[in-house]
Coordinates of C-alpha atoms in Angstrom, one line a residue:
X1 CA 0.0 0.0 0.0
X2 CA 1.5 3.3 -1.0
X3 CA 2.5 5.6 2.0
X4 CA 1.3 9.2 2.3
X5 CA 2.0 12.3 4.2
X6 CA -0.8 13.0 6.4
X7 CA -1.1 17.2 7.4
X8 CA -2.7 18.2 10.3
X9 CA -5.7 20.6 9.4
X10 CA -6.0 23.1 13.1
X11 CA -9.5 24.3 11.6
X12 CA -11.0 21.2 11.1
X13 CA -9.2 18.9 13.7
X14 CA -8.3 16.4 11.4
X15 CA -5.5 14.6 9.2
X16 CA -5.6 14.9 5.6
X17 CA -3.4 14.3 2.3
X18 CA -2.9 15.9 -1.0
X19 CA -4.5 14.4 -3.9
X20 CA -2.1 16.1 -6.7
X21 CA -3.9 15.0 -9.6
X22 CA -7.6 16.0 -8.3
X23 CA -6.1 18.9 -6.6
X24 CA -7.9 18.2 -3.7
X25 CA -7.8 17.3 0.8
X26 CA -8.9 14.0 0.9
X27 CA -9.4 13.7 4.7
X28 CA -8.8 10.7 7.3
X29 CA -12.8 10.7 7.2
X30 CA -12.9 10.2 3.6
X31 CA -14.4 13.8 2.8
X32 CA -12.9 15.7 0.1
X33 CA -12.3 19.6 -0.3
X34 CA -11.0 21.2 -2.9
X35 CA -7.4 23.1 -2.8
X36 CA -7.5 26.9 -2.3
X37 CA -5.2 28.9 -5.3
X38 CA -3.5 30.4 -1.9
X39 CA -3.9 27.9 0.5
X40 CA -0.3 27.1 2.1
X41 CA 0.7 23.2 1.3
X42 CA 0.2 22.0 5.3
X43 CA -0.7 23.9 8.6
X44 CA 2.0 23.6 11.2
X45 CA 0.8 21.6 13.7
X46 CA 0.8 22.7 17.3
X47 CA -0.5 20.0 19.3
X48 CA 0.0 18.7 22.7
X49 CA 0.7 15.5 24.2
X50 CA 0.4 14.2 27.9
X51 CA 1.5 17.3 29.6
X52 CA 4.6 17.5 31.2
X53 CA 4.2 19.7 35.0
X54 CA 6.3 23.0 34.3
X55 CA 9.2 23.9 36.1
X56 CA 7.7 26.3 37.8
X57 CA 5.1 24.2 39.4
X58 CA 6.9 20.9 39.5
X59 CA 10.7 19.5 39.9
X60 CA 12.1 17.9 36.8
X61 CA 13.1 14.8 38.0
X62 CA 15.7 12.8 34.9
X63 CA 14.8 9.7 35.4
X64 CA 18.0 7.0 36.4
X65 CA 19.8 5.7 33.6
X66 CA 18.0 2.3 33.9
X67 CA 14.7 3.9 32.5
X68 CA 13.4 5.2 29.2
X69 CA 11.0 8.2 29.3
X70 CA 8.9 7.8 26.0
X71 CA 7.7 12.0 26.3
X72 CA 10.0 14.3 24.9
X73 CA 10.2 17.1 26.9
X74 CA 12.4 20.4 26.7
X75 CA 13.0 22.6 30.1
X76 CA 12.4 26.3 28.0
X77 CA 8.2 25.1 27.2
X78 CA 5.8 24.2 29.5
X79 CA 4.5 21.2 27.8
X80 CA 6.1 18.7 25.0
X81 CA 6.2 19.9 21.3
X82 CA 5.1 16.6 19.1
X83 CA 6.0 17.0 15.7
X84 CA 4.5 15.6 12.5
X85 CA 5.7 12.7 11.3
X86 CA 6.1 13.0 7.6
X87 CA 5.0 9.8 5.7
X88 CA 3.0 8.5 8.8
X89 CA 0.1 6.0 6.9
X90 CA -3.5 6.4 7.2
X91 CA -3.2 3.2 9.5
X92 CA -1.2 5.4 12.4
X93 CA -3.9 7.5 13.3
X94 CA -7.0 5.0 12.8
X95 CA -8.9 4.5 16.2
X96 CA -8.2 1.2 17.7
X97 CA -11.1 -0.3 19.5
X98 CA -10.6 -3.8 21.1
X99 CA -12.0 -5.3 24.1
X100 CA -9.8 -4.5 27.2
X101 CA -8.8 -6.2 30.4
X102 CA -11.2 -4.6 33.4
X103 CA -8.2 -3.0 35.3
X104 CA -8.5 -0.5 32.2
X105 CA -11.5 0.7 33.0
X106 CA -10.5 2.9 35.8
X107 CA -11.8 6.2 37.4
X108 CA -10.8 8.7 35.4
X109 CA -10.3 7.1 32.4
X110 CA -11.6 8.5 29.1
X111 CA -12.3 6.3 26.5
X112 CA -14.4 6.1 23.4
X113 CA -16.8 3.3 21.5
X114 CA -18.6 3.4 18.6
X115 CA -22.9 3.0 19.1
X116 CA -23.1 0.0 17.8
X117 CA -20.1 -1.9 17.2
X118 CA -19.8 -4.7 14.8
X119 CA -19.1 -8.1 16.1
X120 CA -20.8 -8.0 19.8
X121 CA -20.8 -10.9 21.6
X122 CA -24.3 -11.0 22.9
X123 CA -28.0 -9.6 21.8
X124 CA -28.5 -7.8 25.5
X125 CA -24.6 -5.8 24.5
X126 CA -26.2 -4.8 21.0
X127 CA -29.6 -3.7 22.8
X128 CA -27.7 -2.2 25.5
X129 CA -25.7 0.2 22.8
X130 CA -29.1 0.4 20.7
X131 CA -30.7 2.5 23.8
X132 CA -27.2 4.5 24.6
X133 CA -27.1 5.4 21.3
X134 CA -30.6 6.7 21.5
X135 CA -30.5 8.3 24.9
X136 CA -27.5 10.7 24.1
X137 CA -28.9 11.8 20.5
X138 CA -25.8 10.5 18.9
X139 CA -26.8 9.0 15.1
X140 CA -23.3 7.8 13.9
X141 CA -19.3 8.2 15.0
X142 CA -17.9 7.9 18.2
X143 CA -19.1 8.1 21.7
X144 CA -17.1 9.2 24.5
X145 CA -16.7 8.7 28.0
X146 CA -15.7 9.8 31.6
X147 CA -15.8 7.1 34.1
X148 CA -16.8 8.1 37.6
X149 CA -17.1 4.8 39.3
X150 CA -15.5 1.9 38.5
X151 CA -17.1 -1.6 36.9
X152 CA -19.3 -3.2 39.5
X153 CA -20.1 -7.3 40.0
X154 CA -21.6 -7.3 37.0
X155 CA -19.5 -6.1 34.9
X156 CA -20.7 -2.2 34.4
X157 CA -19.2 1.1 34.8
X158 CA -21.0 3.8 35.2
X159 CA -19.5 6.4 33.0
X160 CA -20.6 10.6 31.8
X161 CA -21.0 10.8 28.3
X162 CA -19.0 13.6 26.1
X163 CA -21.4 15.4 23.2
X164 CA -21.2 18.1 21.1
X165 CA -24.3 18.1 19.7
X166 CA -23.9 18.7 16.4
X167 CA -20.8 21.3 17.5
X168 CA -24.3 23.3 19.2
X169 CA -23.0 23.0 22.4
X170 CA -25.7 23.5 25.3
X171 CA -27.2 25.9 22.6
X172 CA -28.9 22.9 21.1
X173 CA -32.7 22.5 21.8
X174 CA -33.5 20.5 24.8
X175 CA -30.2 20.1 26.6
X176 CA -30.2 21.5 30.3
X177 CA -27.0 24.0 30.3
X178 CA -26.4 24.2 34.2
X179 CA -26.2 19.9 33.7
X180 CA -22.8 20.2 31.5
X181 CA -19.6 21.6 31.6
X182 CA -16.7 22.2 28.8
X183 CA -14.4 19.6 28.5
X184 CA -11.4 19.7 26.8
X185 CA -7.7 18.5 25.5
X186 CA -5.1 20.8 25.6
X187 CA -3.8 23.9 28.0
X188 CA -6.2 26.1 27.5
X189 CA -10.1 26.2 27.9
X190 CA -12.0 27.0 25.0
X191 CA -14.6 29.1 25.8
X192 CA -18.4 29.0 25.8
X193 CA -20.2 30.7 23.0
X194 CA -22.5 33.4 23.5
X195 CA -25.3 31.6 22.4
X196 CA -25.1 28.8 25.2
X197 CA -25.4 31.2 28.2
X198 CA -29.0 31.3 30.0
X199 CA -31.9 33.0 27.5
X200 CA -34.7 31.9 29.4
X201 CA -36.4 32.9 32.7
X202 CA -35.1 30.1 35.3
X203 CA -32.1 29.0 33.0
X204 CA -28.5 28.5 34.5
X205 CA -24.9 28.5 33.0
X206 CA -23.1 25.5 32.4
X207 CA -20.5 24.5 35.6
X208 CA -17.8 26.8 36.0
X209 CA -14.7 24.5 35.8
X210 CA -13.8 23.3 32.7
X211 CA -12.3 19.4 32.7
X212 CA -8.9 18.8 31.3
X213 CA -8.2 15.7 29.4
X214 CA -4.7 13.8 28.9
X215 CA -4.9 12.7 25.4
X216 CA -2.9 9.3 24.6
X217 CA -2.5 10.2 21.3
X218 CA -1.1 13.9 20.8
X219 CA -3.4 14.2 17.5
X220 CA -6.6 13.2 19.2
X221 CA -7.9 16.5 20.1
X222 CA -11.8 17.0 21.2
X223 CA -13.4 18.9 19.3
X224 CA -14.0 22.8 21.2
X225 CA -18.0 22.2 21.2
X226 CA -17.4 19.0 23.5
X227 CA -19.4 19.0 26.7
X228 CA -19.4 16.6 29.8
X229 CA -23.1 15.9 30.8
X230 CA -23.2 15.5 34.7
X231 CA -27.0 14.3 34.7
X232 CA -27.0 11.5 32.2
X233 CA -25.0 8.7 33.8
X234 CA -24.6 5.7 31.8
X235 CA -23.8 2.4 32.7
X236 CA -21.4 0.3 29.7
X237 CA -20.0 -3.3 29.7
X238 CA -16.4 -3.8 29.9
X239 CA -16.8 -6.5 27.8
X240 CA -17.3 -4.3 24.7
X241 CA -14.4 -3.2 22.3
X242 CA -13.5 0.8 22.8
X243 CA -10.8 3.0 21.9
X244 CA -8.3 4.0 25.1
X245 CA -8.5 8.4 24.3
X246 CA -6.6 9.4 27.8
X247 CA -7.3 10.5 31.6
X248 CA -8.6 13.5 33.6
X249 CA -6.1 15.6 34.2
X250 CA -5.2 15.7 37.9
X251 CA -6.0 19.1 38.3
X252 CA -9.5 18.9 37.2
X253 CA -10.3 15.6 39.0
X254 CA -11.7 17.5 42.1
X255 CA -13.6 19.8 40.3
X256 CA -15.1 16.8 38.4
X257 CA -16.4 15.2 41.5
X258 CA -17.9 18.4 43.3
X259 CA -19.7 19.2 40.0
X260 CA -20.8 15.6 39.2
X261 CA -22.1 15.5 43.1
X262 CA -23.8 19.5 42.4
X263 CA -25.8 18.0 39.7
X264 CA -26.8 14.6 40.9
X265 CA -27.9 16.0 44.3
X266 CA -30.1 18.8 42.5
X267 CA -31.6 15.9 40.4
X268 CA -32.2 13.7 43.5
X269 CA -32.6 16.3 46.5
X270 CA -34.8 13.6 48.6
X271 CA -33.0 10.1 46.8
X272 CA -30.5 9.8 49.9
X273 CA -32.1 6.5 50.8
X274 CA -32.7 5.5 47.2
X275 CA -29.6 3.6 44.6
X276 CA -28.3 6.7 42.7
X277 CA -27.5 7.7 46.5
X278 CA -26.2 4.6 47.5
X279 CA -24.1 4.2 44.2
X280 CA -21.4 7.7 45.4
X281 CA -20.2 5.4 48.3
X282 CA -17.6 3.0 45.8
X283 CA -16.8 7.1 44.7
X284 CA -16.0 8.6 48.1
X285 CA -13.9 5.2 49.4
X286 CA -11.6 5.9 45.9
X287 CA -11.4 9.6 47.2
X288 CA -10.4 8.4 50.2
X289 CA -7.7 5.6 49.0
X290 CA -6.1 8.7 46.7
X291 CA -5.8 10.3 50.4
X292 CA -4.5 7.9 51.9
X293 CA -2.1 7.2 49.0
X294 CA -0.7 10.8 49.4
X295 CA -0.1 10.6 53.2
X296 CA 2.0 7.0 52.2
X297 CA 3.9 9.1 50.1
X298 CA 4.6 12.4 51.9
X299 CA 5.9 10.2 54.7
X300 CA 8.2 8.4 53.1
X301 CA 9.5 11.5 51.2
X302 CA 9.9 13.3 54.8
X303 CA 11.6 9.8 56.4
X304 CA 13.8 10.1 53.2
X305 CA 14.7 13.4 53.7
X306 CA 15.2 12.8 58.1
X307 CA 17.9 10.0 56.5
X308 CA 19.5 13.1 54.7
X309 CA 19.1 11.9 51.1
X310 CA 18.7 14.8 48.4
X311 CA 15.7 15.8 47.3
X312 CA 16.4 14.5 43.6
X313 CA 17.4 11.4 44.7
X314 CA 14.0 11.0 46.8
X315 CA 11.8 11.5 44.3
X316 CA 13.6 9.4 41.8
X317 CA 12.9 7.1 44.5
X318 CA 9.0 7.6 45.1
X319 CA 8.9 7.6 40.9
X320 CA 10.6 4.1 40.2
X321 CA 8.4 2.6 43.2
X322 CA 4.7 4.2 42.0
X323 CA 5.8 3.5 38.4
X324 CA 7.0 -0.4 39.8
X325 CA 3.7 -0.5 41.4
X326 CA 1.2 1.2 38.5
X327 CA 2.4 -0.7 35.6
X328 CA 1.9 1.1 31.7
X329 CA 2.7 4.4 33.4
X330 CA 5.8 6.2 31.7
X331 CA 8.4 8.1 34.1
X332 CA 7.1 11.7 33.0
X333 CA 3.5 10.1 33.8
X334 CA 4.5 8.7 37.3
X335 CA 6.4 11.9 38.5
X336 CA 3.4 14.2 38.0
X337 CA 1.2 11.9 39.8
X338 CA 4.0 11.2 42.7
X339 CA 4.5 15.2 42.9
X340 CA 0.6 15.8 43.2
X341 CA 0.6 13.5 46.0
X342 CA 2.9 14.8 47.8
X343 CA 1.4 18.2 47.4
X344 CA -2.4 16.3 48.0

């Protein structure tokens, strides 16, 4: 199969090559779009990957020479550069969906599936999808998702679904604003558009903290119109094939939980003694581990420090043992999350 070089279009937030001959931008989706007299060849991408803490909120720790980060990283920019790779195949930035082992599906983790994948093992997974697909107004592509509580004995993790509708927004008819939030990849928070603030009498604003998403892959950017709905909780199989797209960013997790909690109590005011109350208990005992898991940490860092050891030679230390311990984590991964605990 002949190899092309895929361009990174920052409009339209997708790859695309150059048909020569048609003089066209025949994009990863398959769409085509003519070629502008003017328009320059490529647009330089400027995309970022798993972000890297900045010096001047965390200590750049090298790791030992045992270890291999895999995130380039460069002490004068606050977050890695990722270049395109010229002659990268159509095959390099398809989404890979596959059914995954059930430690995957984790808090935090974002991921995506398509409505109704091909090749399900059973009728009650296809029906299951059938009624998802229905519920969040999604009529083809991909679905994402937040999970906020981890798969229980049957197999089900309740997960927050990601929509743009139609790149609407909470302007769309129908959709309760003060239920969503932004979400995003990258930095920086897009903002809301002026058509999705309150116009009606009684009408609130979407939540004020925007969520930050980790992307795996550096080119998988959500789309500025994506929203996180805190009152449509949705319960998936892990036994269906999905697409790993990245984590909550630790800064946002907080704000994720108080906002998720904000809406569900407003839906439920009087549901204390009903399921949806009883279902935040597995989501306060992980809030409680990560607490827990910080205080193990800051107290071995200070009886580290007591036995005089430098403070680069500590947290090398902390790193290698949560990155022993929280395998598929790379070094630049494992040091943010060891310096957040230790500033939990």
């Amino acid at each position: 199969m002949a190899k092309y070089e895929w361009l990174w279009d920052e409009a339209r937030m997708r790859y695309y090559r150059i048909d020569h001959v048609a003089r066209e931008h025949v994009y990863e989706d398959g769409n085509r779009m003519q070629m502008e007299a003017n328009r320059p060849r490529s647009t330089p991408q400027d995309t970022e990957g798993q972000p890297v803490p900045s010096a001047s909120a965390t200590t750049r720790v090298v790791p030992p020479a045992s270890t291999s980060a895999t995130i380039v990283s460069s002490a004068e920019s606050r977050s890695p550069t990722y270049q395109l790779v010229p002659g990268a195949t159509a095959g390099a930035i398809e989404r890979n969906f596959v059914v995954r082992a059930p430690s995957f599906f984790r808090l935090y983790r974002v991921f995506a599936l398509r409505p109704i994948p091909n090749g399900l093992g059973s009728a009650a997974q296809t029906a299951l999808l059938s009624i998802l697909r229905a519920e969040n107004e999604i009529i083809s592509g991909v679905c994402r998702f937040v999970v906020i509580r981890e798969a229980n004995a049957e197999g089900l993790v309740l997960v927050l679904p990601i929509l743009s509708y139609q790149r609407q927004g909470v302007a769309a008819d129908g959709v309760t604003k003060h239920e969503h939030g932004i979400i995003h990849t990258g930095k920086n928070a897009p903002t809301a558009r002026p058509n999705e603030e309150p116009s009606k009498r009684g009408e609130q604003s979407m939540m004020p903290n925007p969520i930050r998403v980790e992307q795996c892959d550096p080119t998988e950017k959500l789309d500025p119109m994506s929203r996180i709905n805190y009152g449509r909780r949705t319960f998936i199989p892990i036994t269906v094939p999905v697409h790993h797209v990245g984590e909550v960013h630790e800064g946002s997790r907080d704000h994720l939980h108080r906002q998720y909690r904000f809406v569900q109590e407003a839906r439920n005011p009087q549901g204390q003694g009903r399921p949806e109350a009883q279902q935040e208990q597995p989501l306060r005992k992980q809030e409680d581990s990560r607490a827990a898991e910080a205080r193990h940490y800051q107290s071995e860092y200070q009886r580290c420090k007591d036995k005089g050891l430098l403070e680069v030679a500590i947290l090398q230390h902390l790193i290698s043992v949560y990155q022993r311990t929280h395998s598929g984590l790379t070094w630049e991964q494992a040091s943010a999350i060891v310096q957040s605990l230790l500033k939990y």
